[in-house]
Short mmCIF file of C-alpha atoms in Angstrom, two decimals:
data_model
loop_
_atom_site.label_atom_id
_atom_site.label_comp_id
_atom_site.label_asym_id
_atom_site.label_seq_id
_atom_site.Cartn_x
_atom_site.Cartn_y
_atom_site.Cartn_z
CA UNK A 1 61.25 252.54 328.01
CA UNK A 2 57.50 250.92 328.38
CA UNK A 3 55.46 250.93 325.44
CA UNK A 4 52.61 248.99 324.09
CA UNK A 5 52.01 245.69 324.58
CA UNK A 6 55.68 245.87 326.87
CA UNK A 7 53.75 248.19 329.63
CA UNK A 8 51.09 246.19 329.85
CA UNK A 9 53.06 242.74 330.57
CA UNK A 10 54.93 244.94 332.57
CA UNK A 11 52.81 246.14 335.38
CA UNK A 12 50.31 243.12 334.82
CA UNK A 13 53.59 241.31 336.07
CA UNK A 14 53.98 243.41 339.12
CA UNK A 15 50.33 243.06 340.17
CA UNK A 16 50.48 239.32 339.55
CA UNK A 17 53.52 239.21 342.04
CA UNK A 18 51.72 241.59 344.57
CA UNK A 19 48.54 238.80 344.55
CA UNK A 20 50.44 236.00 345.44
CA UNK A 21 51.47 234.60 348.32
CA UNK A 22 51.53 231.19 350.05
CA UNK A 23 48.05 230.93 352.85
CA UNK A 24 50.85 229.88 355.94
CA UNK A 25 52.52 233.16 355.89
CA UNK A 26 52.22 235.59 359.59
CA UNK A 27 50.42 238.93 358.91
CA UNK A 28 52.88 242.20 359.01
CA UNK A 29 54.16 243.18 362.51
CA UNK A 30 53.90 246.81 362.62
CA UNK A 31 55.30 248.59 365.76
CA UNK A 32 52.41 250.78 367.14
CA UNK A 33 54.46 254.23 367.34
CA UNK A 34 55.51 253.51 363.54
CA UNK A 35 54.02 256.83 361.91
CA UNK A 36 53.53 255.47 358.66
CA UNK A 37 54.64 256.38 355.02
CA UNK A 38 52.39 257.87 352.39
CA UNK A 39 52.78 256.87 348.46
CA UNK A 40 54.56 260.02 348.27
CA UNK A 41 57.10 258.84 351.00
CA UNK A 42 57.57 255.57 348.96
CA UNK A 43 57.56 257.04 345.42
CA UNK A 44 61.16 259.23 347.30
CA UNK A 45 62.31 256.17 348.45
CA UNK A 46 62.12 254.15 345.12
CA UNK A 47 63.52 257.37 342.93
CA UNK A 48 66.85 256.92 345.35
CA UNK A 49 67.00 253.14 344.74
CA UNK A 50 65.35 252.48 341.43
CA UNK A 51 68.09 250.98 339.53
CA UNK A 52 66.60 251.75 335.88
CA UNK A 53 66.71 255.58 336.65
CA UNK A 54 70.20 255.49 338.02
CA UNK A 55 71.19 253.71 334.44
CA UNK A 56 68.96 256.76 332.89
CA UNK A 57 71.21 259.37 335.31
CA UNK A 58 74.62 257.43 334.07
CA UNK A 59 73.80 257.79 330.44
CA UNK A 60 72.72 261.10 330.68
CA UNK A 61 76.46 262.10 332.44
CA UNK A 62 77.79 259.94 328.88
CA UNK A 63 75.52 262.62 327.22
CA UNK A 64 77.24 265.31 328.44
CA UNK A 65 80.88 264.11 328.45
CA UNK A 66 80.13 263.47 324.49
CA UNK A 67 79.09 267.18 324.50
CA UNK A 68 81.69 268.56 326.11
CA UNK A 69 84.10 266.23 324.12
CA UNK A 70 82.82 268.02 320.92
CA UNK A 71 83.05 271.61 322.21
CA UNK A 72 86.64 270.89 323.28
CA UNK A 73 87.07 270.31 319.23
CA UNK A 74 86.72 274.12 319.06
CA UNK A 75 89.37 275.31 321.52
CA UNK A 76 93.72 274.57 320.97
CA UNK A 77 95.55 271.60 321.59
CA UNK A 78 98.96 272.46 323.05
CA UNK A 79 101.98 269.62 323.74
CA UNK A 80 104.93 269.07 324.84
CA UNK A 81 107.80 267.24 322.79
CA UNK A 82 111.16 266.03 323.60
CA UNK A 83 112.95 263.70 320.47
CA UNK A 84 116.12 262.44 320.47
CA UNK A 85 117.63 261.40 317.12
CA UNK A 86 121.70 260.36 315.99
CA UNK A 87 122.81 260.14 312.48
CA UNK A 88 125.54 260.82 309.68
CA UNK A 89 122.32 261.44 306.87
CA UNK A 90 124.28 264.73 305.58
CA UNK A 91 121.15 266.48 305.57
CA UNK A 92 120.51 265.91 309.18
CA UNK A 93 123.65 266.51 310.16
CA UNK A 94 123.71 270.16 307.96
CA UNK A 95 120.64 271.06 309.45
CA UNK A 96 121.07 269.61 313.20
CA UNK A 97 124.08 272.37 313.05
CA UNK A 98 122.03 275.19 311.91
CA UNK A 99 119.55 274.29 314.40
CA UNK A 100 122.05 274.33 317.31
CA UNK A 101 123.62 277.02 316.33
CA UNK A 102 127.36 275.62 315.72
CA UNK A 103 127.80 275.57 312.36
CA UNK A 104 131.42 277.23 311.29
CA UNK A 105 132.52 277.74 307.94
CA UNK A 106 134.77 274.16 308.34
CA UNK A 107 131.49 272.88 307.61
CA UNK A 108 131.61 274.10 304.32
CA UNK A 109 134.30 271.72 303.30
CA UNK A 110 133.32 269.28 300.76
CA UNK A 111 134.32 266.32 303.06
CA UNK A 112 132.23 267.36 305.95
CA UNK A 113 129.56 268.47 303.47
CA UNK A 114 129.47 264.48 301.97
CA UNK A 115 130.68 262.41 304.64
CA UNK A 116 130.07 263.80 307.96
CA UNK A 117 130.87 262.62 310.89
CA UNK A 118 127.34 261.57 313.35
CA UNK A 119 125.60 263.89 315.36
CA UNK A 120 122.84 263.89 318.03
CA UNK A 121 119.96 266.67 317.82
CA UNK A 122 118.17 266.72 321.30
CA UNK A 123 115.14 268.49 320.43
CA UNK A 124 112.36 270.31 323.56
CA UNK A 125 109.69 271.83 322.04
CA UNK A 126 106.01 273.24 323.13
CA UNK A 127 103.92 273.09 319.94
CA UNK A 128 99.80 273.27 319.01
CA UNK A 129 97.35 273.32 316.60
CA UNK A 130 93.93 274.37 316.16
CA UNK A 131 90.89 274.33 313.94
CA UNK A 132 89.98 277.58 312.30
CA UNK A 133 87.33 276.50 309.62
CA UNK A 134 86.36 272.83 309.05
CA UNK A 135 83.18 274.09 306.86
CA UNK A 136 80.97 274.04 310.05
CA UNK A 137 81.34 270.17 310.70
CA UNK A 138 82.23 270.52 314.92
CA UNK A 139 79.34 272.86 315.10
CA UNK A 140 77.05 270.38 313.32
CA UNK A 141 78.56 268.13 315.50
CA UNK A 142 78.09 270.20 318.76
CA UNK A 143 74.31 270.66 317.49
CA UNK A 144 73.76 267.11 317.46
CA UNK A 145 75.58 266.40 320.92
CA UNK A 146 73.46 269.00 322.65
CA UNK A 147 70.36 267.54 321.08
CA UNK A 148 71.55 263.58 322.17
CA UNK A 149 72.11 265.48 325.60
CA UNK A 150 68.45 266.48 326.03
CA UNK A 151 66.98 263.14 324.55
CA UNK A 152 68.78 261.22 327.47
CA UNK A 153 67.47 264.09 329.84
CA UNK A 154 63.89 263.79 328.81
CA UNK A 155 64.39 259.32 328.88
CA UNK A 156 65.17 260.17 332.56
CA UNK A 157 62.19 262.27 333.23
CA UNK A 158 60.06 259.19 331.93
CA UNK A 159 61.67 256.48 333.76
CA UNK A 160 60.94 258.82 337.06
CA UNK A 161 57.70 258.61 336.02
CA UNK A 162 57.66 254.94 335.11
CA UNK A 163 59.38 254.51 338.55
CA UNK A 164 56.07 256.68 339.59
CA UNK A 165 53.42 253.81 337.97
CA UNK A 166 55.14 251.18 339.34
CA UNK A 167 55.72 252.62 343.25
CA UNK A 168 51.49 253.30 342.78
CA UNK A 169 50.74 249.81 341.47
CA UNK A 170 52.80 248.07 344.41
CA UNK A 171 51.24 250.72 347.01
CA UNK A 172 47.80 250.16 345.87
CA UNK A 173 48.43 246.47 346.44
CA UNK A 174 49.17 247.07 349.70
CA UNK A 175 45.97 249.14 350.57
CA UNK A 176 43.41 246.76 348.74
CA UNK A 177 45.07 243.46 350.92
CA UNK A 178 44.72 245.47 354.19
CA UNK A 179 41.15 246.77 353.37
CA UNK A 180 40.63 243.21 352.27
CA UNK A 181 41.72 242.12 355.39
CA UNK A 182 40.46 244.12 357.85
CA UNK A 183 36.90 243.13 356.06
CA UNK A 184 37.93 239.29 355.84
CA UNK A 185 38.55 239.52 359.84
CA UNK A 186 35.22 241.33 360.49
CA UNK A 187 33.28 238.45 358.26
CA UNK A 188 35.07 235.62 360.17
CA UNK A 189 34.94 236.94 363.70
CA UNK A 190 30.68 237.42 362.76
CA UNK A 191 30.96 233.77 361.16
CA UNK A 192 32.61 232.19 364.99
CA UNK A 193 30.33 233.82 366.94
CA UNK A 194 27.05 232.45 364.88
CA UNK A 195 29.14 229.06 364.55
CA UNK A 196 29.60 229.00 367.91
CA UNK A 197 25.80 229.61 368.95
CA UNK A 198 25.41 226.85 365.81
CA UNK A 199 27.00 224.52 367.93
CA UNK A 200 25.35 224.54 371.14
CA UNK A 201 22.10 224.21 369.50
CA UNK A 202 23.35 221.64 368.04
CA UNK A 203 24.43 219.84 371.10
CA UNK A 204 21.37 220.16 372.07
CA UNK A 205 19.48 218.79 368.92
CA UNK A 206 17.76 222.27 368.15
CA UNK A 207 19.18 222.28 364.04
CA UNK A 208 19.61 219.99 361.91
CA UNK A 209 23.10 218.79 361.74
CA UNK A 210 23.29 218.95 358.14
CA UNK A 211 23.26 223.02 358.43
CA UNK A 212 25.93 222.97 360.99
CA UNK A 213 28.29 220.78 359.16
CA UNK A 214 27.34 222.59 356.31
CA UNK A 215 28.23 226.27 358.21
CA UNK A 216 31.06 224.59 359.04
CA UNK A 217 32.83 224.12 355.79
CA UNK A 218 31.63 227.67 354.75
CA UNK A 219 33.53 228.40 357.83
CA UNK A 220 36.97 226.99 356.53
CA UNK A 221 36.43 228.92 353.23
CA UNK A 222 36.57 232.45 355.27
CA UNK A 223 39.22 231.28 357.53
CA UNK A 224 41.22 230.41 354.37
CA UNK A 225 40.48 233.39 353.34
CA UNK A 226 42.13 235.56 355.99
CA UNK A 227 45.02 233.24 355.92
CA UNK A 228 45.33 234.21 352.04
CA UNK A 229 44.86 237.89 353.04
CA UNK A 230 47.34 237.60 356.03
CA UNK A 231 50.36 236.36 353.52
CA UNK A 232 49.20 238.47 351.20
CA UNK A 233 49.39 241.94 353.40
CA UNK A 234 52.81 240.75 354.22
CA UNK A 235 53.87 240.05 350.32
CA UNK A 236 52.54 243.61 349.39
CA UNK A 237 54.82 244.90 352.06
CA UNK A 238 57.80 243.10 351.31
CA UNK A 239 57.39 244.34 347.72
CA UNK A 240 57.29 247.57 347.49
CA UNK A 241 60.13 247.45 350.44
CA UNK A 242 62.47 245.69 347.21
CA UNK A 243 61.21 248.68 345.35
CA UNK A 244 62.55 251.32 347.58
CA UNK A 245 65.45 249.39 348.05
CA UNK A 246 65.04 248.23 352.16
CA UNK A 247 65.24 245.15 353.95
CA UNK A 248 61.92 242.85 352.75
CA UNK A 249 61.54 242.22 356.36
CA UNK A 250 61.44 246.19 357.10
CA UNK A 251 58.03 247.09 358.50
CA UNK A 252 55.97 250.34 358.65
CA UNK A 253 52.15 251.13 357.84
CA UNK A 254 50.79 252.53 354.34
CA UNK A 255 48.87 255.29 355.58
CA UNK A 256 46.67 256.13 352.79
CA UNK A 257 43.16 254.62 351.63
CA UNK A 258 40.71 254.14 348.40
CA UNK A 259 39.25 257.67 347.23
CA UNK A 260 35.32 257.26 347.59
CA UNK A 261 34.85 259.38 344.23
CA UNK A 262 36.41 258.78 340.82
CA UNK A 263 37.97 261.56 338.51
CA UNK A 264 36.49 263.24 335.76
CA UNK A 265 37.82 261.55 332.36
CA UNK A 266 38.19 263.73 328.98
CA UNK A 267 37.80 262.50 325.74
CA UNK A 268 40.43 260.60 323.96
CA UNK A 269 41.30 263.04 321.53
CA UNK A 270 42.36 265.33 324.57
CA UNK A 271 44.39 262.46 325.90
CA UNK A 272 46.01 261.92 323.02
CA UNK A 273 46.75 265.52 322.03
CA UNK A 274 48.13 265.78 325.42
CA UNK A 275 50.40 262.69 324.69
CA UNK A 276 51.89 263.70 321.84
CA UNK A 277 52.63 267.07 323.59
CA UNK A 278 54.37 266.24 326.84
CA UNK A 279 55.23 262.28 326.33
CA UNK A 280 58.62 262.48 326.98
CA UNK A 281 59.83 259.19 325.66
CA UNK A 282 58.05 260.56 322.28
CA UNK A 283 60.08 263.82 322.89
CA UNK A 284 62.87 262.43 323.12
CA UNK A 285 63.24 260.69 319.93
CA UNK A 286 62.23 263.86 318.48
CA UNK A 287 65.44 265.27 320.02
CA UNK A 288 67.19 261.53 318.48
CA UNK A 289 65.68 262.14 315.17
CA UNK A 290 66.97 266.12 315.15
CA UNK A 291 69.94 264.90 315.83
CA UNK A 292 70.68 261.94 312.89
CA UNK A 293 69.33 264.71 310.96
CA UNK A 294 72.16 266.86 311.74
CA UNK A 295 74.60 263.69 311.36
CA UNK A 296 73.21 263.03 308.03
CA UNK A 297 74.00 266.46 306.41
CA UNK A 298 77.53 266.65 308.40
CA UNK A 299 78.37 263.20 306.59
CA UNK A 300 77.39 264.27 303.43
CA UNK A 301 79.50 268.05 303.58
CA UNK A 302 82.37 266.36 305.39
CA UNK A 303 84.42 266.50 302.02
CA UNK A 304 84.25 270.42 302.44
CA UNK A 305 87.40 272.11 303.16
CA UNK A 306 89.08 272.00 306.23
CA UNK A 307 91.85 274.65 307.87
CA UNK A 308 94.39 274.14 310.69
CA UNK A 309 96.53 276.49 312.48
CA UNK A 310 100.05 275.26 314.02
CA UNK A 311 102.71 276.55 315.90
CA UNK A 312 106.09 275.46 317.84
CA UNK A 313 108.43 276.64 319.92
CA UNK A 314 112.08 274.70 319.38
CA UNK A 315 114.93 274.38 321.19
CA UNK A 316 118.04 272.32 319.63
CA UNK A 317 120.81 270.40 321.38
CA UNK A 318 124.00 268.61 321.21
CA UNK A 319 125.25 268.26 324.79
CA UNK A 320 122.34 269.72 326.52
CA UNK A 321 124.20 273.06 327.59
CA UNK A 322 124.26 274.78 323.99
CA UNK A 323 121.38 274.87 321.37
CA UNK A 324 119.77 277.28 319.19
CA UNK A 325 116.19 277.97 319.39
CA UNK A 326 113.74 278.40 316.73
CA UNK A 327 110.03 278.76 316.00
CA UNK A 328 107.24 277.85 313.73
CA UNK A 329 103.80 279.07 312.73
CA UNK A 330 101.67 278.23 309.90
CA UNK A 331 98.04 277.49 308.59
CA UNK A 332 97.53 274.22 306.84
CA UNK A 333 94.34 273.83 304.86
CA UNK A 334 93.08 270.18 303.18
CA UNK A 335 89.99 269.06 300.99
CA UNK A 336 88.75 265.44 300.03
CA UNK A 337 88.64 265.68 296.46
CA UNK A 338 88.35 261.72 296.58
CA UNK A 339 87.28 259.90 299.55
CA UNK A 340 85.65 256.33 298.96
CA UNK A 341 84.27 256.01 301.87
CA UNK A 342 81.74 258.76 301.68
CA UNK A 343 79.06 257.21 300.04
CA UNK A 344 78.88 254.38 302.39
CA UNK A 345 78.70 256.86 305.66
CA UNK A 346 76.00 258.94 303.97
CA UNK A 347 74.25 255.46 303.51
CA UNK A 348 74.56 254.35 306.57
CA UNK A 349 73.07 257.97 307.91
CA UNK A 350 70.55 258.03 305.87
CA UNK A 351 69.48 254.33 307.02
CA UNK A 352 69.68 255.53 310.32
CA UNK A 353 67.55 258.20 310.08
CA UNK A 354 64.85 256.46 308.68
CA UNK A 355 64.87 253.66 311.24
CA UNK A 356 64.84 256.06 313.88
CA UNK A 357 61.63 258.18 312.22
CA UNK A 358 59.95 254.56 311.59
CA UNK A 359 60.58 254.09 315.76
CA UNK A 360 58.55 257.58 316.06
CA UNK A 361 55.87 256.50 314.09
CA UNK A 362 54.99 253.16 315.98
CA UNK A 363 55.77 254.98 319.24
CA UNK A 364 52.83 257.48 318.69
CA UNK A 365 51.09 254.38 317.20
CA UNK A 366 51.60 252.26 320.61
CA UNK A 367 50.58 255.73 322.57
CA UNK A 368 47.00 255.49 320.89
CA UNK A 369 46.75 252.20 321.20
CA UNK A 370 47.21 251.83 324.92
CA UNK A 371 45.31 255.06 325.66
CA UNK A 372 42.14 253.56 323.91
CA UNK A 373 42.14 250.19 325.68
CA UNK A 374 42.88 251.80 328.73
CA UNK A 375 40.57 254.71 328.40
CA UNK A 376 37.55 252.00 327.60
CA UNK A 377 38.89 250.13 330.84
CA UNK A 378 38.41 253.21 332.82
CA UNK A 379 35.37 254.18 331.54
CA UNK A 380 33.95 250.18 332.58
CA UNK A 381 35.30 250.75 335.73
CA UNK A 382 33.68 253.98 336.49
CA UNK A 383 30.20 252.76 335.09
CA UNK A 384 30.76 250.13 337.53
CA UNK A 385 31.78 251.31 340.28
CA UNK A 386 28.45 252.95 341.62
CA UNK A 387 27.03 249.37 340.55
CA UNK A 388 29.12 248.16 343.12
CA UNK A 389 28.57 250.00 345.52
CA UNK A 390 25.03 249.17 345.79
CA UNK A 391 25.56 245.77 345.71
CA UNK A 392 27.90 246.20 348.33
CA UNK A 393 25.20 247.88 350.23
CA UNK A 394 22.34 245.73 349.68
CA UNK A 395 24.80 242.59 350.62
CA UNK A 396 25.70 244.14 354.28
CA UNK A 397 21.84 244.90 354.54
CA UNK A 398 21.24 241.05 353.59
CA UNK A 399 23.41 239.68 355.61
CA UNK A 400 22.04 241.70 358.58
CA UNK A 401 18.53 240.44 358.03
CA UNK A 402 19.90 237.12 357.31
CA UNK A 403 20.83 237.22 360.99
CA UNK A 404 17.45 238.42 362.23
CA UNK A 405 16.23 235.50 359.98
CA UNK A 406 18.25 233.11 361.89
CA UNK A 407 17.74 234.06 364.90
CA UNK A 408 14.04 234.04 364.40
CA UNK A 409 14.71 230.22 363.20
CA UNK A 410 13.31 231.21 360.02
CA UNK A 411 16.97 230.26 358.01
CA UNK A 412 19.74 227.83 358.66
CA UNK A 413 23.21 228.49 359.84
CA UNK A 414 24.20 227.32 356.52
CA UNK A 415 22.31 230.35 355.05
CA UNK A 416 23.35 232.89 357.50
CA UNK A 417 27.36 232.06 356.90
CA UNK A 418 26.73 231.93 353.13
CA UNK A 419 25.25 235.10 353.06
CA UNK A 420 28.56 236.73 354.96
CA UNK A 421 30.86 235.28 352.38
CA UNK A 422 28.51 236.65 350.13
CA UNK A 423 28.91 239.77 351.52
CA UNK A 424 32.99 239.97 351.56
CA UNK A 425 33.39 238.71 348.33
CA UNK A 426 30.74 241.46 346.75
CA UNK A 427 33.24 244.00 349.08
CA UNK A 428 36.40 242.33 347.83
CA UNK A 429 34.89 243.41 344.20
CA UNK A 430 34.21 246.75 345.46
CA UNK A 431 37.77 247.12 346.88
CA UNK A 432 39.63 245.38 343.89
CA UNK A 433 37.27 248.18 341.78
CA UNK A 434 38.11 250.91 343.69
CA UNK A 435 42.17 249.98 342.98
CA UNK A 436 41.36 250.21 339.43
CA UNK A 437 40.17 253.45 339.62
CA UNK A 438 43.06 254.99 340.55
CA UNK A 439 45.24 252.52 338.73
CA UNK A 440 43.85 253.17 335.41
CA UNK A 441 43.48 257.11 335.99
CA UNK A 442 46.96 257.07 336.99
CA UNK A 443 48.10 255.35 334.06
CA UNK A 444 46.01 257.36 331.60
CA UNK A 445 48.02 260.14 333.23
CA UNK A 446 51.84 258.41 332.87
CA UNK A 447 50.51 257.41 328.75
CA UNK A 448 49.39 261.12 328.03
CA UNK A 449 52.98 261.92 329.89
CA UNK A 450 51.01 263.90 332.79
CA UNK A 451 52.33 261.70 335.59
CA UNK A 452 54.95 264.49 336.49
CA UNK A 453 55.48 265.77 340.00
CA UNK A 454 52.39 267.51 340.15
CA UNK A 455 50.38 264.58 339.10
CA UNK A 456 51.99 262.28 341.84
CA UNK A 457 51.46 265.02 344.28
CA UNK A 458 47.83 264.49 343.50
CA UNK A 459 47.64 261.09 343.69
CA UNK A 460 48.87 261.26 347.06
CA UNK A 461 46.79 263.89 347.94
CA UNK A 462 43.51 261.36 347.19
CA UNK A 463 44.82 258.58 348.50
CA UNK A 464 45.52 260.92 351.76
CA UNK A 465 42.08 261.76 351.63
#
């Protein structure tokens, strides 16, 4: 599971990978009739491949053979037994006779008493045995089983929802480098067409070369730019295309885009109390620590009486055409009144149980944690984000009047094209913003445990718009 500090690395790792990419790489080729998938569509996708969740799913089915494994403890075990056995033990041979059914009274004789000769016993037989009373031990075992059963359940539901966080992050990624470069594009193809005027006045000795030169290199830095943005659209693709398990080359279009409006936050006591109420990694080491609990008193009563019922069903034989047959029934009942191993298993339950309570406690510990720092993160981010949004404003209007400016000869070339960078990197803020947003909302919802199906049905719903 992803806790504390381990999260964190975790999906700071992913976005790191979704960031980089080398400035050479093509832009995505999308067929033009390709409807598009939604985070929804990829979140199904990645739930079919995710690897982690199918090892959650296969230790879940262990779960549940271990159950039923236990209940079949209850319930008679019945075999079948052939033995074949030759001797001249007198005893054997007195009873193999009895047991066949061929004793005569020659067999009384004192020689054939002391000294007989060999015999062979082929013995068939159906017998069983089952427990009656073991001083509750299988159903304090089948307590425990069904509890180890629901904590692999509920360490299945969170990894869907991990698989949830990580699908968004990678999506996300996807819409901020497309944004970015549909914005990067605009900039340059503004920047060319002022360069281009640049230059003829230039030829012509109307601006100072300087500026133009200058333009030009500010030039280079957007161009650059879209190349970075180009490689890194297709990165963000090929990405979350590992995560649902496709080709990387596959390609298709995110449909989906940044909510204008962030969401209301509560108070961190609510987030918590909600954590510690539906977290269901926290749950289920409840269920874990229910269950030691159970394995600790079962270890120490396991000296407690214990009672078996048996029966068989003989049949006898010397030449396989005669025999005698026989049967058997019977309760057998046993108590440790000295086993030396018992204190060393109730030691080592005990142990056990405290370990996994100590787990608990610096689970709900690592909850709070990360639901402060990312609470205060969220809370930045939404005091920024209308911040932002003015400055993104008031750098559009700039660079518009920048242009009227230039034109009117009143500001260099240099200015003008320094002013549009200006203006996409205050938008590339804006954007990158915007993904925290949702990022961080979405992740106070998968700490507090809220991420379920309806929460990713939401998500999608506002990145739908």
């Amino acid at each position: 599971m992803l806790t504390g500090k381990k999260a964190s690395a975790f999906f700071a790792a992913i976005f790191f990978m979704i960031q980089v990419a080398s400035a050479d790489t093509a832009s995505v080729p999308v067929p033009a009739s390709d409807p598009g998938m939604t985070f929804l569509d990829c979140y199904e996708k990645v739930l079919r491949y995710y690897p982690a969740l199918r090892k959650r799913y296969e230790r879940l089915e262990q779960a549940k053979a271990g159950r039923n494994l236990v209940i079949s403890e209850l319930f008679p075990k019945i075999r079948g037994v052939y033995e074949m056995q030759t001797s001249d033990d007198p005893v054997f041979v007195f009873g193999s006779l009895l047991r066949q059914e061929s004793f005569t009274s020659n067999n009384f004789a004192l020689p054939a008493l002391n000294t007989p000769r060999h015999r062979t016993n082929h013995r068939f037989g159906i017998e069983g045995d089952m427990l009656l009373f073991d001083s509750f031990n299988t159903i304090s075992k089948i307590r425990e089983a069904r509890r180890l059963v629901k904590s692999a359940d509920l360490e299945a539901d969170f990894t869907e929802m991990e698989a949830a966080i990580v699908t968004l992050e990678s999506y996300l990624g996807i819409l901020l480098a497309n944004t970015l470069y549909n914005v990067a594009v605009e900039v340059k193809r503004a920047s060319d067409k002022d360069l281009q005027q640049a230059k003829d006045l230039n030829d012509k000795g109307m601006i100072l070369g300087a500026d133009y030169y200058a333009a030009k290199v500010i030039a280079a830095g957007i161009e650059r730019e879209v190349n970075r943005l180009s490689a890194l659209r297709k990165t963000s693709y090929m990405l979350m295309n590992i995560l649902m398990g496709e080709s990387p080359e596959m390609t298709w279009n995110a449909v989906g885009k940044f909510p204008e409006t962030a969401q209301d936050k509560s108070a961190l006591e609510a987030w918590l109390a909600q954590a510690y109420q539906k977290r269901q990694d926290l749950a289920a080491l409840d269920q874990m620590l229910d269950a030691q609990g159970i394995e600790r008193t079962r270890r120490k009563t396991s000296f407690l009486p214990k009672v078996y019922g048996f029966a068989s069903l003989d049949e006898n034989s010397h030449d396989w055409h005669t025999g005698g047959r026989g049967f058997s029934i019977g309760m057998k009942g046993t108590m440790d009144f000295f086993d030396p191993g018992l204190p060393g298993r109730v030691k080592d339950a005990n142990a056990k149980y405290k370990a996994l309570k100590a787990d608990r406690d610096a689970l709900r510990d690592a909850i709070a944690r990360d639901l402060v720092g990312e609470l205060a993160r969220y809370e930045t981010a939404t005091l920024d984000a209308p911040v932002m949004k003015g400055a993104c404003a008031d750098a559009k209007e700039a660079s518009e009047l920048t242009a009227k400016l230039y034109q009117e000869g009143r500001k260099s070339i240099a200015d003008l094209l320094e002013m549009r960078r200006a203006y996409f990197e205050t938008s590339a803020g804006r954007e990158n913003l915007r993904l925290a947003l949702e990022l961080q909302y979405a992740k106070l919802l998968f700490l507090s445990g809220q991420l379920t199906e309806d929460g990713i049905r939401q998500v999608n719903a506002r990145l739908k718009g």
